[in-house]
C-alpha cells in the first residue's frame, strides 16, 4: 500500500511538474510574439496603429496573441484588421496571414484578404514595367472626391532627405508615415509587415541615443532605490525637447533605426530573408538622419487639398488607400 501511494504521488507530481513546465514554455512563446510584434510596429505597418493587445488561450498549451488596430486619416480614426499570431509549446507564428495582400482593379490596387480594406501601394521605381503592379497616378481623380478625407501613398521619383521632404509636402496635408524604400529588391508589395518606415513625430525632442541614456539612468536609479524620484531624470531630459519639426523628424528616424537594429537582432538567423537583408542594407547606407534618403510618404487630408500635388515632378506614383466621408462631428487636423 505504501509503495502504491508513493507511486501515485510521484506520478501526480511528475505530471503536474511536466504540465507546469509546458505551460511556462507556452507562455514564454506568447511573450516572444508580443515583444516582436510591438517592436515591429515601430518599424513597419504603413499608417497602422494598435490600440490594445493581449492573449487568448486556445488550450493549456496554445493560444493567440491579438492586437486591435486603427488608421488615422487626417485626425479621423477608422478601423483596420485585427492582428492575430498563434503560439504553442514549441513555436510562435508571428506572421498574420490576413496581412497578405491580394491584387485587384486590374493590377492597380492592393486589398487585405480579411476585411477587403484598400491599402495605399508604394512602387519601386526600378520595377515600373512590372505588368502585375501597374504604376498609378490616383492624383488625377482624388481632388474630385468632394467631402472626403483620403489616405494616399506617394512614391518619390528618387530618394530625398527629411529636410527636402519637409519642404516638398504642403502644409494643408498631414504626413502620417515615411517609407524607407527597398532598394533594388523590387518587393514593395506583399505582406504589410515587410513594408518598413516610421511615423514622423515633429515634436520628438530626444534621439534614440538620448532616450536609451535616459532609460538606463532611470533603471539604475530604481535598482538602487525602488522609490527613487525618477521624475527629476525625466525633467532633465525634457529640457532638450523643444525642437523644430525637422529635428523632430530626424530624431524620429534615429529611433526607427535603433528599433530596426533590435528587431534584426531578435530575428537572428531569420534576418537573412530578402526583406530583412534590404532593411540591413538601408541602415548601413543611411546612418546619418541628416543625409539619409527616403522613397515615399503616406499623406492624408481633404481630397481637394491634393490638387496642388498634381503634375509635380518629384512624384513617381500616387495610390489611394482608405477614404472616409467627412461628417460634421469630425475634427480634421489639416
Short mmCIF file of C-alpha atoms in Angstrom, two decimals:
data_model
loop_
_atom_site.label_atom_id
_atom_site.label_comp_id
_atom_site.label_asym_id
_atom_site.label_seq_id
_atom_site.Cartn_x
_atom_site.Cartn_y
_atom_site.Cartn_z
CA UNK A 1 0.00 0.00 0.00
CA UNK A 2 2.83 2.40 0.89
CA UNK A 3 4.56 1.71 -2.43
CA UNK A 4 1.29 2.19 -4.29
CA UNK A 5 0.57 5.51 -2.56
CA UNK A 6 4.16 6.66 -3.14
CA UNK A 7 3.96 5.72 -6.82
CA UNK A 8 0.69 7.62 -7.24
CA UNK A 9 2.11 10.70 -5.52
CA UNK A 10 5.25 10.60 -7.64
CA UNK A 11 3.15 10.21 -10.79
CA UNK A 12 0.89 13.12 -9.82
CA UNK A 13 3.86 15.33 -9.02
CA UNK A 14 5.60 14.35 -12.27
CA UNK A 15 2.50 15.06 -14.36
CA UNK A 16 1.92 18.32 -12.51
CA UNK A 17 5.53 19.35 -12.94
CA UNK A 18 5.50 18.48 -16.62
CA UNK A 19 2.24 20.35 -17.15
CA UNK A 20 3.60 23.39 -15.29
CA UNK A 21 6.80 23.34 -17.35
CA UNK A 22 4.94 23.07 -20.65
CA UNK A 23 2.56 25.85 -19.62
CA UNK A 24 5.52 28.11 -18.80
CA UNK A 25 7.09 27.28 -22.15
CA UNK A 26 3.85 28.14 -23.93
CA UNK A 27 3.60 31.43 -22.04
CA UNK A 28 7.19 32.24 -22.97
CA UNK A 29 6.42 31.83 -26.66
CA UNK A 30 3.34 34.01 -26.21
CA UNK A 31 5.54 36.73 -24.74
CA UNK A 32 8.04 36.35 -27.58
CA UNK A 33 5.41 37.04 -30.19
CA UNK A 34 4.16 40.03 -28.19
CA UNK A 35 7.65 41.53 -27.88
CA UNK A 36 8.36 41.01 -31.56
CA UNK A 37 5.01 42.42 -32.65
CA UNK A 38 5.33 45.60 -30.57
CA UNK A 39 8.84 46.19 -31.91
CA UNK A 40 7.74 45.54 -35.49
CA UNK A 41 5.04 48.19 -35.08
CA UNK A 42 7.79 50.75 -34.61
CA UNK A 43 9.46 49.96 -37.95
CA UNK A 44 6.72 48.64 -40.26
CA UNK A 45 2.97 48.75 -40.97
CA UNK A 46 2.26 51.91 -43.03
CA UNK A 47 -0.05 54.28 -41.15
CA UNK A 48 -1.32 51.45 -38.93
CA UNK A 49 -1.51 51.86 -35.15
CA UNK A 50 -2.53 49.45 -32.41
CA UNK A 51 -4.93 50.42 -29.63
CA UNK A 52 -4.91 47.29 -27.44
CA UNK A 53 -3.24 43.89 -27.33
CA UNK A 54 -3.47 40.70 -25.32
CA UNK A 55 -3.52 36.90 -25.30
CA UNK A 56 -6.35 34.45 -25.92
CA UNK A 57 -5.52 30.87 -24.76
CA UNK A 58 -6.99 28.22 -27.04
CA UNK A 59 -5.80 25.32 -24.83
CA UNK A 60 -3.39 24.75 -21.97
CA UNK A 61 -0.53 24.69 -24.44
CA UNK A 62 -1.54 27.04 -27.25
CA UNK A 63 -3.08 30.42 -27.82
CA UNK A 64 -3.37 33.55 -29.93
CA UNK A 65 -1.74 36.90 -29.43
CA UNK A 66 -4.04 39.64 -30.74
CA UNK A 67 -3.99 43.37 -31.26
CA UNK A 68 -6.81 45.73 -32.22
CA UNK A 69 -5.70 48.33 -34.76
CA UNK A 70 -6.78 51.54 -36.42
CA UNK A 71 -5.72 54.02 -39.09
CA UNK A 72 -5.51 57.80 -38.93
CA UNK A 73 -6.83 59.82 -41.88
CA UNK A 74 -6.09 63.46 -41.08
CA UNK A 75 -7.22 63.01 -37.49
CA UNK A 76 -10.21 60.77 -38.27
CA UNK A 77 -9.86 57.34 -36.69
CA UNK A 78 -11.01 54.47 -38.92
CA UNK A 79 -10.93 50.69 -38.26
CA UNK A 80 -8.34 48.26 -39.57
CA UNK A 81 -7.90 44.49 -39.46
CA UNK A 82 -7.10 42.81 -36.16
CA UNK A 83 -3.67 41.25 -35.80
CA UNK A 84 -3.53 37.61 -34.68
CA UNK A 85 -0.44 35.45 -34.21
CA UNK A 86 -0.54 31.87 -32.96
CA UNK A 87 1.80 30.34 -30.40
CA UNK A 88 2.19 26.92 -28.80
CA UNK A 89 4.65 24.88 -26.74
CA UNK A 90 7.48 24.89 -29.25
CA UNK A 91 6.60 27.60 -31.77
CA UNK A 92 5.24 31.07 -32.28
CA UNK A 93 3.81 32.00 -35.66
CA UNK A 94 4.13 35.75 -35.75
CA UNK A 95 3.12 36.30 -39.39
CA UNK A 96 -0.53 37.28 -39.60
CA UNK A 97 -1.87 35.55 -42.70
CA UNK A 98 -4.64 38.14 -43.09
CA UNK A 99 -1.98 40.79 -43.75
CA UNK A 100 -1.03 39.18 -47.04
CA UNK A 101 -2.43 41.36 -49.79
CA UNK A 102 -4.43 40.46 -52.87
CA UNK A 103 -4.27 42.44 -56.09
CA UNK A 104 -7.38 44.00 -57.59
CA UNK A 105 -8.61 46.62 -60.05
CA UNK A 106 -6.69 45.15 -62.97
CA UNK A 107 -3.42 45.11 -61.04
CA UNK A 108 -3.71 48.71 -59.85
CA UNK A 109 -4.72 48.17 -56.23
CA UNK A 110 -3.98 46.04 -53.16
CA UNK A 111 -6.60 44.83 -50.67
CA UNK A 112 -6.49 42.90 -47.41
CA UNK A 113 -7.98 39.43 -47.53
CA UNK A 114 -9.94 39.63 -44.30
CA UNK A 115 -11.87 42.89 -44.44
CA UNK A 116 -11.13 43.98 -48.01
CA UNK A 117 -9.53 47.25 -46.92
CA UNK A 118 -7.74 49.10 -49.68
CA UNK A 119 -4.03 49.52 -48.96
CA UNK A 120 -2.09 52.50 -50.33
CA UNK A 121 0.61 51.00 -52.54
CA UNK A 122 4.19 52.13 -52.91
CA UNK A 123 6.15 51.45 -56.09
CA UNK A 124 9.74 50.53 -56.83
CA UNK A 125 10.96 52.94 -59.49
CA UNK A 126 13.18 50.15 -60.83
CA UNK A 127 10.19 47.85 -61.34
CA UNK A 128 7.86 50.24 -63.15
CA UNK A 129 7.46 47.87 -66.09
CA UNK A 130 6.14 45.04 -63.90
CA UNK A 131 2.83 44.07 -65.52
CA UNK A 132 1.44 42.83 -62.21
CA UNK A 133 1.88 46.14 -60.40
CA UNK A 134 0.98 48.89 -62.78
CA UNK A 135 2.09 52.40 -61.93
CA UNK A 136 -0.81 54.58 -60.84
CA UNK A 137 -1.44 58.31 -60.68
CA UNK A 138 -4.51 58.49 -58.47
CA UNK A 139 -3.91 62.21 -58.01
CA UNK A 140 -5.68 62.54 -61.35
CA UNK A 141 -9.03 61.90 -59.64
CA UNK A 142 -8.52 62.27 -55.87
CA UNK A 143 -9.16 66.06 -55.83
CA UNK A 144 -12.64 65.36 -57.26
CA UNK A 145 -13.65 63.17 -54.29
CA UNK A 146 -15.51 66.01 -52.59
CA UNK A 147 -16.24 65.96 -48.86
CA UNK A 148 -13.88 63.03 -48.27
CA UNK A 149 -10.68 62.60 -46.32
CA UNK A 150 -8.26 60.24 -48.05
CA UNK A 151 -5.06 58.33 -47.45
CA UNK A 152 -2.52 58.38 -50.28
CA UNK A 153 0.86 56.70 -50.78
CA UNK A 154 3.26 58.96 -52.65
CA UNK A 155 6.29 57.29 -54.24
CA UNK A 156 9.14 59.69 -54.98
CA UNK A 157 11.00 59.74 -58.28
CA UNK A 158 14.25 59.38 -56.29
CA UNK A 159 15.44 59.39 -52.69
CA UNK A 160 15.05 62.60 -50.68
CA UNK A 161 16.32 63.73 -47.29
CA UNK A 162 13.96 64.63 -44.48
CA UNK A 163 14.78 68.30 -44.94
CA UNK A 164 13.87 68.09 -48.62
CA UNK A 165 10.67 66.18 -47.83
CA UNK A 166 9.61 68.74 -45.22
CA UNK A 167 9.79 71.44 -47.91
CA UNK A 168 8.01 69.36 -50.55
CA UNK A 169 4.87 68.48 -48.58
CA UNK A 170 2.17 71.22 -48.47
CA UNK A 171 1.08 72.44 -45.04
CA UNK A 172 -2.54 71.53 -45.84
CA UNK A 173 -1.70 67.79 -45.90
CA UNK A 174 -0.73 65.58 -42.98
CA UNK A 175 2.42 63.47 -43.26
CA UNK A 176 1.46 60.23 -41.50
CA UNK A 177 4.30 57.87 -42.39
CA UNK A 178 7.66 57.85 -44.18
CA UNK A 179 8.67 54.88 -46.33
CA UNK A 180 12.34 53.94 -46.44
CA UNK A 181 12.06 52.11 -49.77
CA UNK A 182 13.53 48.72 -50.54
CA UNK A 183 16.48 49.49 -52.79
CA UNK A 184 16.79 47.16 -55.78
CA UNK A 185 14.88 44.27 -54.24
CA UNK A 186 11.63 45.10 -56.03
CA UNK A 187 9.21 43.62 -53.50
CA UNK A 188 7.27 46.68 -52.44
CA UNK A 189 4.01 44.74 -52.19
CA UNK A 190 3.13 41.57 -50.30
CA UNK A 191 2.73 41.44 -46.54
CA UNK A 192 2.27 44.66 -44.57
CA UNK A 193 4.88 43.53 -42.05
CA UNK A 194 7.52 43.83 -44.77
CA UNK A 195 6.85 47.50 -45.56
CA UNK A 196 9.34 49.42 -43.46
CA UNK A 197 9.15 53.03 -42.39
CA UNK A 198 8.22 55.23 -39.46
CA UNK A 199 5.79 57.82 -38.17
CA UNK A 200 7.38 61.29 -38.04
CA UNK A 201 6.85 62.85 -34.62
CA UNK A 202 7.50 66.51 -35.22
CA UNK A 203 7.91 67.23 -31.50
CA UNK A 204 10.28 64.32 -30.82
CA UNK A 205 12.88 66.02 -28.66
CA UNK A 206 15.26 63.15 -27.98
CA UNK A 207 17.33 60.99 -30.28
CA UNK A 208 17.46 57.23 -29.80
CA UNK A 209 20.81 57.61 -28.05
CA UNK A 210 19.39 60.16 -25.62
CA UNK A 211 16.30 58.05 -24.96
CA UNK A 212 18.43 55.00 -24.24
CA UNK A 213 20.62 57.03 -21.89
CA UNK A 214 17.53 58.30 -20.06
CA UNK A 215 16.09 54.79 -19.73
CA UNK A 216 19.42 53.46 -18.43
CA UNK A 217 19.64 56.26 -15.86
CA UNK A 218 16.07 55.63 -14.69
CA UNK A 219 16.66 51.87 -14.36
CA UNK A 220 19.87 52.40 -12.42
CA UNK A 221 18.11 54.76 -10.03
CA UNK A 222 15.26 52.30 -9.45
CA UNK A 223 17.71 49.44 -8.91
CA UNK A 224 19.40 51.38 -6.12
CA UNK A 225 16.12 52.62 -4.65
CA UNK A 226 12.71 51.37 -5.76
CA UNK A 227 11.21 54.67 -4.55
CA UNK A 228 13.69 56.91 -6.33
CA UNK A 229 12.31 60.20 -7.71
CA UNK A 230 12.81 59.40 -11.38
CA UNK A 231 10.69 62.40 -12.34
CA UNK A 232 13.81 64.51 -11.89
CA UNK A 233 15.59 62.44 -14.51
CA UNK A 234 12.73 62.83 -16.96
CA UNK A 235 12.66 66.58 -16.37
CA UNK A 236 16.39 66.81 -17.01
CA UNK A 237 15.96 65.26 -20.45
CA UNK A 238 12.73 67.10 -21.19
CA UNK A 239 14.65 70.37 -21.17
CA UNK A 240 16.13 69.26 -24.50
CA UNK A 241 12.74 68.59 -26.13
CA UNK A 242 11.97 71.98 -27.69
CA UNK A 243 12.82 71.25 -31.30
CA UNK A 244 11.82 72.29 -34.80
CA UNK A 245 9.57 69.94 -36.81
CA UNK A 246 12.56 68.97 -38.97
CA UNK A 247 14.67 68.00 -35.97
CA UNK A 248 11.69 66.08 -34.62
CA UNK A 249 11.54 64.11 -37.88
CA UNK A 250 15.26 63.41 -37.76
CA UNK A 251 15.05 62.27 -34.13
CA UNK A 252 12.14 60.02 -35.10
CA UNK A 253 14.35 58.38 -37.71
CA UNK A 254 17.11 57.65 -35.18
CA UNK A 255 14.53 55.85 -33.03
CA UNK A 256 13.35 53.89 -36.08
CA UNK A 257 16.94 52.86 -36.88
CA UNK A 258 17.57 51.80 -33.28
CA UNK A 259 14.38 49.71 -33.19
CA UNK A 260 15.21 48.19 -36.58
CA UNK A 261 18.59 47.03 -35.29
CA UNK A 262 16.90 45.49 -32.25
CA UNK A 263 14.39 43.75 -34.49
CA UNK A 264 17.14 42.32 -36.70
CA UNK A 265 18.98 41.05 -33.63
CA UNK A 266 15.78 39.44 -32.36
CA UNK A 267 15.18 37.61 -35.64
CA UNK A 268 18.68 36.09 -35.59
CA UNK A 269 19.17 33.57 -38.39
CA UNK A 270 15.86 34.60 -39.97
CA UNK A 271 17.36 38.01 -40.75
CA UNK A 272 18.84 36.51 -43.92
CA UNK A 273 15.45 36.78 -45.65
CA UNK A 274 15.38 39.17 -48.62
CA UNK A 275 13.16 41.64 -46.77
CA UNK A 276 15.47 41.90 -43.77
CA UNK A 277 18.58 41.96 -45.95
CA UNK A 278 17.11 45.03 -47.67
CA UNK A 279 16.49 46.58 -44.25
CA UNK A 280 20.09 45.88 -43.23
CA UNK A 281 21.37 47.44 -46.43
CA UNK A 282 19.31 50.58 -45.90
CA UNK A 283 20.55 51.02 -42.33
CA UNK A 284 24.15 50.52 -43.46
CA UNK A 285 23.81 53.13 -46.20
CA UNK A 286 21.76 55.68 -44.21
CA UNK A 287 23.36 56.04 -40.79
CA UNK A 288 23.00 59.82 -40.52
CA UNK A 289 19.50 61.22 -40.01
CA UNK A 290 20.51 64.41 -41.83
CA UNK A 291 21.75 62.74 -45.00
CA UNK A 292 19.52 59.61 -45.04
CA UNK A 293 17.22 59.40 -48.05
CA UNK A 294 13.69 58.05 -48.26
CA UNK A 295 11.49 56.70 -51.03
CA UNK A 296 7.98 57.90 -50.23
CA UNK A 297 5.36 59.07 -47.76
CA UNK A 298 1.77 58.44 -46.78
CA UNK A 299 -0.22 61.66 -46.76
CA UNK A 300 -3.76 62.19 -45.53
CA UNK A 301 -6.14 65.11 -45.81
CA UNK A 302 -9.13 66.56 -47.57
CA UNK A 303 -9.38 65.26 -51.12
CA UNK A 304 -9.38 68.73 -52.66
CA UNK A 305 -6.11 69.60 -50.89
CA UNK A 306 -4.30 67.03 -53.03
CA UNK A 307 -4.92 69.11 -56.17
CA UNK A 308 -1.73 71.07 -55.51
CA UNK A 309 0.32 67.87 -55.98
CA UNK A 310 -0.93 67.11 -59.47
CA UNK A 311 1.85 67.03 -62.08
CA UNK A 312 4.69 67.80 -59.63
CA UNK A 313 7.95 66.36 -60.90
CA UNK A 314 9.06 64.59 -57.73
CA UNK A 315 6.06 62.22 -57.64
CA UNK A 316 6.72 58.94 -59.44
CA UNK A 317 3.36 57.36 -58.47
CA UNK A 318 0.35 58.02 -56.25
CA UNK A 319 -2.01 55.36 -54.95
CA UNK A 320 -5.07 55.89 -52.78
CA UNK A 321 -5.72 53.78 -49.69
CA UNK A 322 -8.75 54.20 -47.47
CA UNK A 323 -11.13 57.13 -47.60
CA UNK A 324 -13.89 58.34 -45.32
CA UNK A 325 -16.75 60.77 -45.80
CA UNK A 326 -16.27 63.83 -43.64
CA UNK A 327 -19.05 64.17 -41.08
CA UNK A 328 -20.00 67.33 -39.14
CA UNK A 329 -18.56 65.83 -35.94
CA UNK A 330 -15.14 65.04 -37.45
CA UNK A 331 -12.21 67.22 -36.48
CA UNK A 332 -9.54 67.22 -39.16
CA UNK A 333 -6.00 68.16 -38.24
CA UNK A 334 -5.29 69.92 -41.53
#
